[in-house]
XYZ file of C-alpha atoms in Angstrom:
616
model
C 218.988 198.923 226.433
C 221.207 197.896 223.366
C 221.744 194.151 224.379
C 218.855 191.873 224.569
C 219.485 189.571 228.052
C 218.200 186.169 228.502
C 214.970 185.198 226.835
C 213.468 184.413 229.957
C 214.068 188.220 230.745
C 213.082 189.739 227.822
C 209.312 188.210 228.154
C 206.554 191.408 227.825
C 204.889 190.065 231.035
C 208.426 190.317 233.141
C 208.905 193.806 231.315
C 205.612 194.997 232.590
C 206.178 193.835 236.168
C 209.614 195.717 236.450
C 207.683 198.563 235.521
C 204.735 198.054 237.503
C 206.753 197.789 240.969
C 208.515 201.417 239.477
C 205.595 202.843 239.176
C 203.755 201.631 242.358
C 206.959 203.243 244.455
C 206.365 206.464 242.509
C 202.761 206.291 242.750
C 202.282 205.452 246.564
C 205.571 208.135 247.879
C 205.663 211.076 245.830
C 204.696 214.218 247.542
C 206.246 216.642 244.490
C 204.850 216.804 241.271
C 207.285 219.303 239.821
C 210.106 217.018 240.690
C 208.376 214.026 239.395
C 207.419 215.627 236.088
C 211.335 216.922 235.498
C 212.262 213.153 236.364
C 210.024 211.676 233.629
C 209.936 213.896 231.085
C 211.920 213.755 227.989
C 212.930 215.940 225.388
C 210.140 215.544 223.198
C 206.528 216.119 223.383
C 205.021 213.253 223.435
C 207.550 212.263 226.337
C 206.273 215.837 228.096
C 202.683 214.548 227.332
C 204.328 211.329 228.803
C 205.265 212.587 232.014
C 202.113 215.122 232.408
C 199.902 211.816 232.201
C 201.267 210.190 234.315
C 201.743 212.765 237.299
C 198.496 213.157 236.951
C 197.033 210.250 237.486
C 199.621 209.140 240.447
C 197.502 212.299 241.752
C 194.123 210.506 241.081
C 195.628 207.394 242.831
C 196.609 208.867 246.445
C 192.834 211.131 245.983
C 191.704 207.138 246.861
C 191.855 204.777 249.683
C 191.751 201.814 248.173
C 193.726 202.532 244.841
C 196.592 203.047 247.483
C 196.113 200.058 249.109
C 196.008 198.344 246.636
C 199.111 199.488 245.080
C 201.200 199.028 248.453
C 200.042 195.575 248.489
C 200.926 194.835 244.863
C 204.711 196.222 245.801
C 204.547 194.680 248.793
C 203.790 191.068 246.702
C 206.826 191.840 244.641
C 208.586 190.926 247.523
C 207.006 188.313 248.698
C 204.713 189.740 251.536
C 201.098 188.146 251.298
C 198.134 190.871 251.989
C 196.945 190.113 256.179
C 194.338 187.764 255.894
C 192.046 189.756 257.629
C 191.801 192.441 254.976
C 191.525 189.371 252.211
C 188.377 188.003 254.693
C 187.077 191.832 255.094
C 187.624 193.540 251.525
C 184.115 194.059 249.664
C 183.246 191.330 247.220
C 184.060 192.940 243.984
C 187.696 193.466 245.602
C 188.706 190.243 247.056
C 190.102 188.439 243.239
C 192.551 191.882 243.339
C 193.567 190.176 246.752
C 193.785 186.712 245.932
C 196.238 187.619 242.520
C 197.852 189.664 245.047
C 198.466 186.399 247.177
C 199.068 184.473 244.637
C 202.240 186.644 243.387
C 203.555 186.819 246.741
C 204.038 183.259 247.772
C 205.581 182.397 244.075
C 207.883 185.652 244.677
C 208.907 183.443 247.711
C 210.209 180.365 245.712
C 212.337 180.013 242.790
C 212.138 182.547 240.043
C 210.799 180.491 237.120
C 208.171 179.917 239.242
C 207.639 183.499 239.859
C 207.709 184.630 235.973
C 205.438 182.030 235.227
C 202.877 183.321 238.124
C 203.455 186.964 236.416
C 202.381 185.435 233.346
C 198.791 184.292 235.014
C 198.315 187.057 237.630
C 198.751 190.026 235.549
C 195.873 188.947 233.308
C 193.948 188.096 236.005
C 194.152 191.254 237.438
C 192.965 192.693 234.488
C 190.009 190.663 234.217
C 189.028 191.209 237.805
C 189.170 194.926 236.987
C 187.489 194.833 233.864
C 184.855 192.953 235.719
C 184.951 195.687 238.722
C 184.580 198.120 235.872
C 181.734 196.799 234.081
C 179.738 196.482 237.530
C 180.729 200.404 237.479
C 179.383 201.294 233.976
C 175.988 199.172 233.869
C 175.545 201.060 237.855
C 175.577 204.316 235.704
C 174.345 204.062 232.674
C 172.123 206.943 233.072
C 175.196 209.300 233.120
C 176.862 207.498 230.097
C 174.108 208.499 227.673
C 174.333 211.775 228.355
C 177.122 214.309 226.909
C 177.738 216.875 229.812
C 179.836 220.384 228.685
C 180.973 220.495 232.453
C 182.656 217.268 231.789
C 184.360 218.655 228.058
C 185.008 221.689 229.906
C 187.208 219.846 232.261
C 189.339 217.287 230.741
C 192.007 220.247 230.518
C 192.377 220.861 234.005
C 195.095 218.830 235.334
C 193.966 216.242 238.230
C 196.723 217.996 240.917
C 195.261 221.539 240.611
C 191.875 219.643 240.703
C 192.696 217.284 243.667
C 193.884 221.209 245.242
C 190.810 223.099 244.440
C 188.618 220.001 245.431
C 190.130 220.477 248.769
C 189.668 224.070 249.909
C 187.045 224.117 252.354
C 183.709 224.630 251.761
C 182.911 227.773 253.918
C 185.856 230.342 252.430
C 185.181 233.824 254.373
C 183.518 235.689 251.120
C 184.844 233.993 248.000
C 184.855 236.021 244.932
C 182.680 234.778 242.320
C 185.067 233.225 240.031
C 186.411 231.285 242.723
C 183.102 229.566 243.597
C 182.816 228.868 239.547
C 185.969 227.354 239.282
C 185.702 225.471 242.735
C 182.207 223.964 241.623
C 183.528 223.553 238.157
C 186.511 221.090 239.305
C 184.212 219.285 241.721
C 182.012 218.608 239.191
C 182.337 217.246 235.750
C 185.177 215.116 235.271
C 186.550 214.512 239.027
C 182.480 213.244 239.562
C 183.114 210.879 236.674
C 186.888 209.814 238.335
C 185.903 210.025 241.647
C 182.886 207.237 240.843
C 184.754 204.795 239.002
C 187.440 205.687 241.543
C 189.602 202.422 241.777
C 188.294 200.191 238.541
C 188.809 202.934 236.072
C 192.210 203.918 236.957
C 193.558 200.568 237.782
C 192.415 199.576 234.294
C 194.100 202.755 232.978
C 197.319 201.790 234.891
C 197.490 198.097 233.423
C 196.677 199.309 229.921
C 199.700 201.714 230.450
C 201.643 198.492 231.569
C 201.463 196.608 229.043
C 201.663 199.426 226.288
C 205.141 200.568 228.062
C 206.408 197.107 227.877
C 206.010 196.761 224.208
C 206.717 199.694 223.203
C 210.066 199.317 224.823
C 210.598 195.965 223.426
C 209.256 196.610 220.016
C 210.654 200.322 219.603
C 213.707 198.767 217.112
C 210.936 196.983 214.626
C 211.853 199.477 211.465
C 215.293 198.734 212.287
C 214.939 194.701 212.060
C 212.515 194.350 208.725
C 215.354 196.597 206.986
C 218.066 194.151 208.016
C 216.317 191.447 207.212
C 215.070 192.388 203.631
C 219.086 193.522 203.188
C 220.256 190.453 204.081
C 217.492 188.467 202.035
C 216.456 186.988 205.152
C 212.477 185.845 206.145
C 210.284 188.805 207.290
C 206.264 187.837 207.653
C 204.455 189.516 204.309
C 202.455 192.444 205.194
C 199.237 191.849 207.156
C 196.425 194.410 208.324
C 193.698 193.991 211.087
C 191.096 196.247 210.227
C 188.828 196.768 213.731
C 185.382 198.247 213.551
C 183.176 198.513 216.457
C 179.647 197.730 214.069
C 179.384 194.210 211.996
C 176.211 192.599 211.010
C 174.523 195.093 212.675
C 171.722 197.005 210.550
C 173.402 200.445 209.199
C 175.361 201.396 206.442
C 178.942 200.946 207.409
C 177.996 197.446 208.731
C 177.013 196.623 205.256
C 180.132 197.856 204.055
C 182.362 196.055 205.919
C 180.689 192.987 206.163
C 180.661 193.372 201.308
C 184.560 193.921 202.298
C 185.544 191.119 204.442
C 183.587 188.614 201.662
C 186.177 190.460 199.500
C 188.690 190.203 201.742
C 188.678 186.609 201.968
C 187.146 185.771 197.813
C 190.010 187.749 196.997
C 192.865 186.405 199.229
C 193.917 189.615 200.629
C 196.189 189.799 203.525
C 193.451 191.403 205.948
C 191.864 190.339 209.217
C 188.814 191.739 210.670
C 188.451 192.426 214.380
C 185.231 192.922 216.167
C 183.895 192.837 219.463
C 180.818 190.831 219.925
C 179.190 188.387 222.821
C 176.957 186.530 219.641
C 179.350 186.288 217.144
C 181.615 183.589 216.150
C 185.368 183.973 214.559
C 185.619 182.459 211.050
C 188.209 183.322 207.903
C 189.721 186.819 208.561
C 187.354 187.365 211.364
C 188.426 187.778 214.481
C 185.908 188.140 217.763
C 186.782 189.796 221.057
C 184.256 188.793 224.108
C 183.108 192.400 225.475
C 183.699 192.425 229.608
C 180.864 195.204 229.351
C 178.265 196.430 226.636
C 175.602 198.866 226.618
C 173.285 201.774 224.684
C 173.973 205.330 225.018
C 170.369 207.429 225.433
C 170.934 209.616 222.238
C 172.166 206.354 219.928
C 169.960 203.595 220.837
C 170.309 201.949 217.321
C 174.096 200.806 218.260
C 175.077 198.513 220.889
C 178.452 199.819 223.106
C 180.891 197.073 223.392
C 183.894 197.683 225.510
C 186.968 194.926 224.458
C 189.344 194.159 227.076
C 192.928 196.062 225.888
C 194.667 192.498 227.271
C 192.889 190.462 224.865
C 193.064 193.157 221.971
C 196.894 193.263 222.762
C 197.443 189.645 222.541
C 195.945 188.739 219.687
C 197.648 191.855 217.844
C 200.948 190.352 218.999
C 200.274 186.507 218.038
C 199.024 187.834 214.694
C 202.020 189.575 213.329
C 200.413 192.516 211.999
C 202.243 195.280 210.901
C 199.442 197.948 209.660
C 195.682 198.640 211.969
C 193.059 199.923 210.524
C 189.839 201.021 212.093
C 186.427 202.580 210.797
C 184.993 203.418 214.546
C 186.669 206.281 216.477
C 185.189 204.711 219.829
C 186.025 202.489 221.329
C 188.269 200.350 218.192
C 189.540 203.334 217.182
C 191.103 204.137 220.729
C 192.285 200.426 220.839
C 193.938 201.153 216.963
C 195.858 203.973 218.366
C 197.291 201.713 221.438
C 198.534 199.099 219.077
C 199.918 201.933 216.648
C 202.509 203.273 219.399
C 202.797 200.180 221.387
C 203.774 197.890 218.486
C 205.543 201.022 216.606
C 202.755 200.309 213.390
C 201.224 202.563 211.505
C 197.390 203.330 211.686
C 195.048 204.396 209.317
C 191.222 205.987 210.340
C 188.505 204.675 207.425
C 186.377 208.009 208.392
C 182.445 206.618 207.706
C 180.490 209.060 210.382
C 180.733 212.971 210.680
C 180.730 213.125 214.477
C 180.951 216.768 214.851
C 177.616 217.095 212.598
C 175.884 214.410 214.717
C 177.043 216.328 218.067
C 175.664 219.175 216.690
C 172.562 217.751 215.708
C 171.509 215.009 217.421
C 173.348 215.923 220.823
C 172.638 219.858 220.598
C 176.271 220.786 221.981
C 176.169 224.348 223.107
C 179.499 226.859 220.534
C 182.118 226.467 223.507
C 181.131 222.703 223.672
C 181.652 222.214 220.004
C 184.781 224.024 219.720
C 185.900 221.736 222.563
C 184.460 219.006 220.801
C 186.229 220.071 217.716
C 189.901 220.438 219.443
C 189.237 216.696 220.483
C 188.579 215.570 217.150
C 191.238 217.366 215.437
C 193.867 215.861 218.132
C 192.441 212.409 217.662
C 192.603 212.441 213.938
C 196.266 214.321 214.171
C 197.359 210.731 215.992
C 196.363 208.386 212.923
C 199.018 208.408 209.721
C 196.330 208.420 207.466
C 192.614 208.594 206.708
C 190.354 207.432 204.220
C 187.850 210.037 203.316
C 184.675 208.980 201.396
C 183.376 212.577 199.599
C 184.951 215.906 198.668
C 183.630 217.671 201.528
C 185.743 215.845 203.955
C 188.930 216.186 202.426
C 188.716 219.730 202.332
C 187.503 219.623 206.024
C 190.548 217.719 207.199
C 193.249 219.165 205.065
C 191.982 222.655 205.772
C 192.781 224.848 208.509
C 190.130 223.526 210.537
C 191.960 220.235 211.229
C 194.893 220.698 209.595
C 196.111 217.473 208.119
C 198.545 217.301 205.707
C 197.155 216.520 202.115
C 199.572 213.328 201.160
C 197.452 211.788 204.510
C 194.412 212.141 203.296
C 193.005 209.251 200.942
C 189.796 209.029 198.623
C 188.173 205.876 198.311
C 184.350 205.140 198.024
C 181.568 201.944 198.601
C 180.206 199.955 196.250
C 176.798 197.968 196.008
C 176.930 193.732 196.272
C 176.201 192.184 193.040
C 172.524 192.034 194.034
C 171.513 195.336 193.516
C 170.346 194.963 190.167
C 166.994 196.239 188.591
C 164.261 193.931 189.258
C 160.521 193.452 187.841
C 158.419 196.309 189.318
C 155.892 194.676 192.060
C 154.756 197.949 193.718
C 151.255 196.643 193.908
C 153.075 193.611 195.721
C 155.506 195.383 198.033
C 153.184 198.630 198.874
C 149.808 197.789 197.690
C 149.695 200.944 195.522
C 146.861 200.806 192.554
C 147.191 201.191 188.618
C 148.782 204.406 187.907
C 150.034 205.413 191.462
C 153.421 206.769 192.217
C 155.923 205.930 194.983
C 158.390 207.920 196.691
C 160.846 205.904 198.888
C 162.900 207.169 201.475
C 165.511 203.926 203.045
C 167.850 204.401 205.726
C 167.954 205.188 209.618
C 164.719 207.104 210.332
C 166.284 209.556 212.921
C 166.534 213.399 213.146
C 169.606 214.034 211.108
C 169.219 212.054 208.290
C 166.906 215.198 207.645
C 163.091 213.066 207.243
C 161.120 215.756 209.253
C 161.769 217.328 205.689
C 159.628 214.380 203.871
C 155.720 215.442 204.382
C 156.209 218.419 203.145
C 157.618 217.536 200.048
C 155.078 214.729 199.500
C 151.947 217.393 200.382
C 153.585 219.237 197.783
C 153.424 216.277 195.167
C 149.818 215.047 196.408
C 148.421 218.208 195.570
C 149.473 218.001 192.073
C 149.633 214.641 191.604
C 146.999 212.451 194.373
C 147.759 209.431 193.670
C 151.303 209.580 195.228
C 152.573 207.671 197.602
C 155.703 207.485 200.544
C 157.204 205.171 201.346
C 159.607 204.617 204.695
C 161.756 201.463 204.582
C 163.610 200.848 207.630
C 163.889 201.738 211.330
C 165.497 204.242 213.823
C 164.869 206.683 217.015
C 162.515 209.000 215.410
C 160.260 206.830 213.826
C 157.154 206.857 216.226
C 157.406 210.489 215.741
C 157.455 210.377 211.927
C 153.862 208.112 212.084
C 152.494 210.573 213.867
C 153.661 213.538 211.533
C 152.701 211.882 208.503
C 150.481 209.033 210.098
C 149.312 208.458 206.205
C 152.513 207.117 204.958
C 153.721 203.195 204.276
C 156.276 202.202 207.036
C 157.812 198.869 206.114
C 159.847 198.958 209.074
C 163.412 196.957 208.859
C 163.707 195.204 205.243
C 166.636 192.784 204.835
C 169.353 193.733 202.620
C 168.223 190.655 199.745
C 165.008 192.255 199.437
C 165.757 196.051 199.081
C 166.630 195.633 194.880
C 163.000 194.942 194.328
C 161.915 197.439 196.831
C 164.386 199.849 194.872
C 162.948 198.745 191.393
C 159.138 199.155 192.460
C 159.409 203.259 193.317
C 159.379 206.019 191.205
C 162.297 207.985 193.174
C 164.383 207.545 195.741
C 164.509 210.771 198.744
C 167.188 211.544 200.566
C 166.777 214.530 202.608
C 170.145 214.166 204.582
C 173.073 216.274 204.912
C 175.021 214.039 207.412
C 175.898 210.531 205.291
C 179.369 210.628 204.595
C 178.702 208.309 201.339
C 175.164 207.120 201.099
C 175.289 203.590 200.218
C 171.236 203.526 199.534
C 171.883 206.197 196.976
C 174.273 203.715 195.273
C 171.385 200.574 195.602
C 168.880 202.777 194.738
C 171.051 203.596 191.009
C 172.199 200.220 191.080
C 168.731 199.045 190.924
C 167.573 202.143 188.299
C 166.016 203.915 190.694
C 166.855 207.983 190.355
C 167.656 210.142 193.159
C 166.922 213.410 194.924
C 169.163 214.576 197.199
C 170.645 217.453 199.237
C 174.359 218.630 197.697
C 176.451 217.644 200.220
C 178.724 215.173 201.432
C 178.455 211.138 199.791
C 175.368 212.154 197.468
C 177.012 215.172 196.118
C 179.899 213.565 194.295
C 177.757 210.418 193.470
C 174.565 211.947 191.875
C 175.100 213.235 188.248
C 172.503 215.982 188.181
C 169.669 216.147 185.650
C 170.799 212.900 184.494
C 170.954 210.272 187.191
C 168.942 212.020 189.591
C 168.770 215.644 191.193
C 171.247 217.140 193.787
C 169.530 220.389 195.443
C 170.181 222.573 198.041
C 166.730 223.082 200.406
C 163.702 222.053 200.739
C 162.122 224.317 198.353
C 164.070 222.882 195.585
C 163.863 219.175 196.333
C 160.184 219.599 196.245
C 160.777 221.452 193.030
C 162.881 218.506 191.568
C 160.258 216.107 192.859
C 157.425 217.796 190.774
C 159.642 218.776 187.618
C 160.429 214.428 187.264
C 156.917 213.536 187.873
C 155.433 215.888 185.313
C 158.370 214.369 182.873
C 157.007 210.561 182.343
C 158.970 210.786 179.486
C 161.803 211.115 181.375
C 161.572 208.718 183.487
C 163.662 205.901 181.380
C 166.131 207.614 180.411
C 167.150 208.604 183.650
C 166.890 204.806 185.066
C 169.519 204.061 182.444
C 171.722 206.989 183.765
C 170.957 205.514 187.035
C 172.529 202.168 186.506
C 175.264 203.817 184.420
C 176.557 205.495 186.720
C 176.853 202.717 189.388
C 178.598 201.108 186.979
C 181.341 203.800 188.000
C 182.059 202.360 191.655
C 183.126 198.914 191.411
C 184.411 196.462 194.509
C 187.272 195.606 192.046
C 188.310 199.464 191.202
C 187.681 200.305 195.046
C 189.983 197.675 196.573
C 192.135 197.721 194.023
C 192.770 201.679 195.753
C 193.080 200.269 199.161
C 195.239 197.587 198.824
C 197.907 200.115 196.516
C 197.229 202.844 199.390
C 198.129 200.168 202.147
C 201.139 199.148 200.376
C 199.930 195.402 200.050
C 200.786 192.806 197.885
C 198.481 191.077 195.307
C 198.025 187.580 195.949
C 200.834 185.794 195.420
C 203.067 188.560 194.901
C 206.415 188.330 197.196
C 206.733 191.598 199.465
């Protein structure tokens, strides 16, 4: 592996073929796993974890019929034999473009062999496709089971496929079976082997490509370190740093959208050497944006706000490669954050997590995960996060979380950084009369954001119940949408609902209230508590998290820790109408303290990028 052969030979597609008829004759004729995993493994973990992966699944692939067929016929195409024409004429519908690639292989295998790296070059991404397509059919079939979260299936993962493909085979009518035994048996034919066993051939085949191609670069990239420090010794040409920065959530209506979408206007005002990735079937590439077609996209049951869109790895992989990126970023764990972590060991770059949502909080929440399924939940997490080389953090709280024993990263990995509010968010005329019909004299309290469970508003009529008995000419005020709204109109049925607002005309909707509520303890930042100062509007909110290190109590607003007291703040600042312009000053004041220019400035000097027209 020290010389580099032919060019012709040294193409990713001809790497991933060698390997895929290596791995077929593995998959297809060994009995032993032992013996397989001592053959594979290296001496380091992640080759152990290597080798464990993959015995496993060549145990998923001989558990079905046509996953083995399929893979004898793809050897057998290697060397030229055709699949029988009556199984092309026979196979089901979905299957039959696995058979015609398969076809189409064999008969170039049988001429020259430029003509059969060149049919490599076409089949192997058609293969994908047709899988990808196979796979989609799969997912949209069973949709129902995707929104739900079952702790069979957590409990599971950890139970490797051969002692599951063993259990799953013991009979069903065992002479007296302890008790344990019938657990574990109906433990290991549920949960995960029900999930493998229905996505059967589409979801491993698309497992066993993705491996492919990640094997082939990583092989053929694995000296990249090696060649930027001889080139920059030798003064020779070496592409400038560049980062793609995926995110599974752009111009769609939540905070992080908002973010990104401020930062790639940055991005591209300010000339910096990033490019966005997203996955969308509506929206079009333009500067630093890059769009991925989704072969499948759908809505989970418990978050119906965000669309699901699955990228194809091929495409993802190719446009990494023709790109010349040498840093990914991504602020999604799933599914852009998975695809991050493929390019980080495939292309041997480094990857960085922008960490936006507390998932553990919203699975405890919002999905209601029993202890043992959080502490699963929470060994997942901390293993996914362990894989990036760094993470932006956007409050206090976090850090601590993540460099504490809990997770256990290492402080030097962990990186502050913060949002910022678009140039809009100014304070503006007050119109309340306008924008909520309220009459001389009358208060408002706003609350904007996602109107769902844990962003805490089941907490709101109380509070305002509170104020309306002192003060009755109070009025709330709900701007925006979300799961749990038809529920909050018939809880507080009195209230304004304005429903969605668009972002240009939240600064007057910020300057027309009296205070801004934020009864959550799950935002990570809280962007509308930045607007909402931005715009001289004060703030109440729970100390926690994004509003606890933005909120200067008693001065810009109040930071509290239950309901008692952010009813008790809410009352103290409306008997204060004195008070109420010095604190919009402190408001804006302290916005003043998270600029785009200050913030970027951070994550281009955390990145290691150069400004604009500085040579690397």
């Amino acid at each position: 592996g020290r010389v580099a052969p032919d060019a012709t030979f040294t193409q990713e597609e001809t790497h991933a073929a060698v390997l895929m008829a290596r791995l077929c004759e593995l998959a297809v004729y060994s009995r032993e796993p032992g013996l397989l995993a001592t053959l594979l493994a290296g001496e380091s973990a992640f080759d152990r974890a290597v080798a464990l992966s993959l015995v496993n699944l060549f145990g998923e692939f001989r558990r079905h019929q046509f996953t083995t067929l399929f893979l004898k016929g793809l050897r057998s195409a290697f060397q030229g034999k055709r699949p029988p024409p009556l199984l092309r004429r026979l196979a089901p519908k979905g299957y039959r473009p696995h058979l015609e690639a398969l076809d189409r292989l064999a008969l170039a295998r049988r001429h020259d062999v430029a003509r059969f790296h060149l049919a490599l070059a076409r089949v192997l991404p058609d293969l994908v496709r047709a899988t990808d397509a196979l796979l989609a059919k799969k997912i949209l079939k069973n949709l129902h089971r995707a929104g739900e979260v079952d702790p069979d299936l957590l409990g599971s993962v950890d139970i490797p496929a051969e002692l599951r493909a063993l259990m799953a085979g013991l009979p069903g009518n065992l002479v007296s079976p302890t008790r344990a035994v019938r657990r574990v048996r109906m433990r290991l034919r549920g949960g995960l082997g029900k999930v493998l066993d229905e996505f059967s051939f589409p979801g491993i085949a698309s497992v066993f490509f993705g491996a492919l191609s990640f094997a082939a670069c990583r092989n053929l990239t694995r000296h990249r370190a090696v060649h930027r420090a001889f080139a920059r010794s030798w003064g020779l040409d070496w592409p400038a740093p560049r980062v793609l920065w995926l995110t599974d959530t752009f111009h769609d209506h939540n905070g992080v959208s908002r973010f990104l979408t401020s930062l790639h206007r940055e991005a591209v005002e300010r000339g910096l050497p990033i490019d966005f990735l997203i996955c969308s079937s509506t929206r079009e590439g333009e500067a630093q944006l890059k769009v991925l077609r989704p072969y499948c996209e759908f809505r989970l049951e418990k978050y119906q706000d965000q669309l699901v869109r699955l990228p194809s790895l091929l495409e993802a992989h190719r446009l990494f490669a023709e790109g010349g990126y040498d840093q990914v970023v991504s602020s999604t764990e799933f599914p852009m954050g998975l695809v991050a972590l493929y390019f980080k060991f495939a292309f041997h770059v480094p990857a960085w997590l922008y960490m936006h949502t507390d998932w553990l909080d919203f699975a405890r929440k919002t999905l209601k995960l029993d202890p043992a399924s959080m502490e699963r939940a929470e060994k997942l997490f901390r293993f996914l996060y362990g894989r990036f080389n760094d993470i932006f953090v956007l409050n206090r709280e976090h850090e601590s979380w993540l460099t504490g024993a809990a997770m256990g990263c290492a402080p030097d990995r962990v990186h502050r950084t913060a949002h910022w509010a678009d140039a809009c968010f100014t304070p503006r005329p007050d119109r309340r009369r306008e924008r909520f019909g309220a009459r001389e004299g009358e208060r408002v309290l706003l609350f904007a954001g996602r109107i769902s469970d844990e962003k805490g508003v089941f907490d709101l009529p109380r509070v305002w119940a509170a104020a309306r008995e002192r003060f009755p000419a109070t009025r709330l005020v709900f701007a925006g949408t979300g799961p749990a709204l038809e529920r909050m109109k018939d809880a507080c049925p009195e209230a304004d609902y304005l429903g969605w607002v668009d972002p240009g005309e939240l600064p007057e909707i910020y300057s027309s209230a009296d205070l801004l509520l934020m009864p959550s303890r799950f935002d990570t930042f809280g962007c509308v508590v930045l607007e909402a100062l931005s715009c001289g509007l004060p703030v109440v909110a729970y100390d926690s998290k994004g509003p606890g290190d933005i909120i200067e109590h008693g001065k810009s607003g109040y930071l509290v820790e239950d309901l008692a007291s952010m009813t008790r703040a809410c009352l103290e600042y409306l008997e204060n109408p004195a008070r109420d312009g010095a604190m919009k000053a402190h408001a804006v004041e302290r916005s003043g303290h998270f600029t785009a220019t200050k913030i970027i400035g951070g994550l281009v000097r955390d990145l290691g990028l150069a400004a604009p027209g500085t040579p690397p």
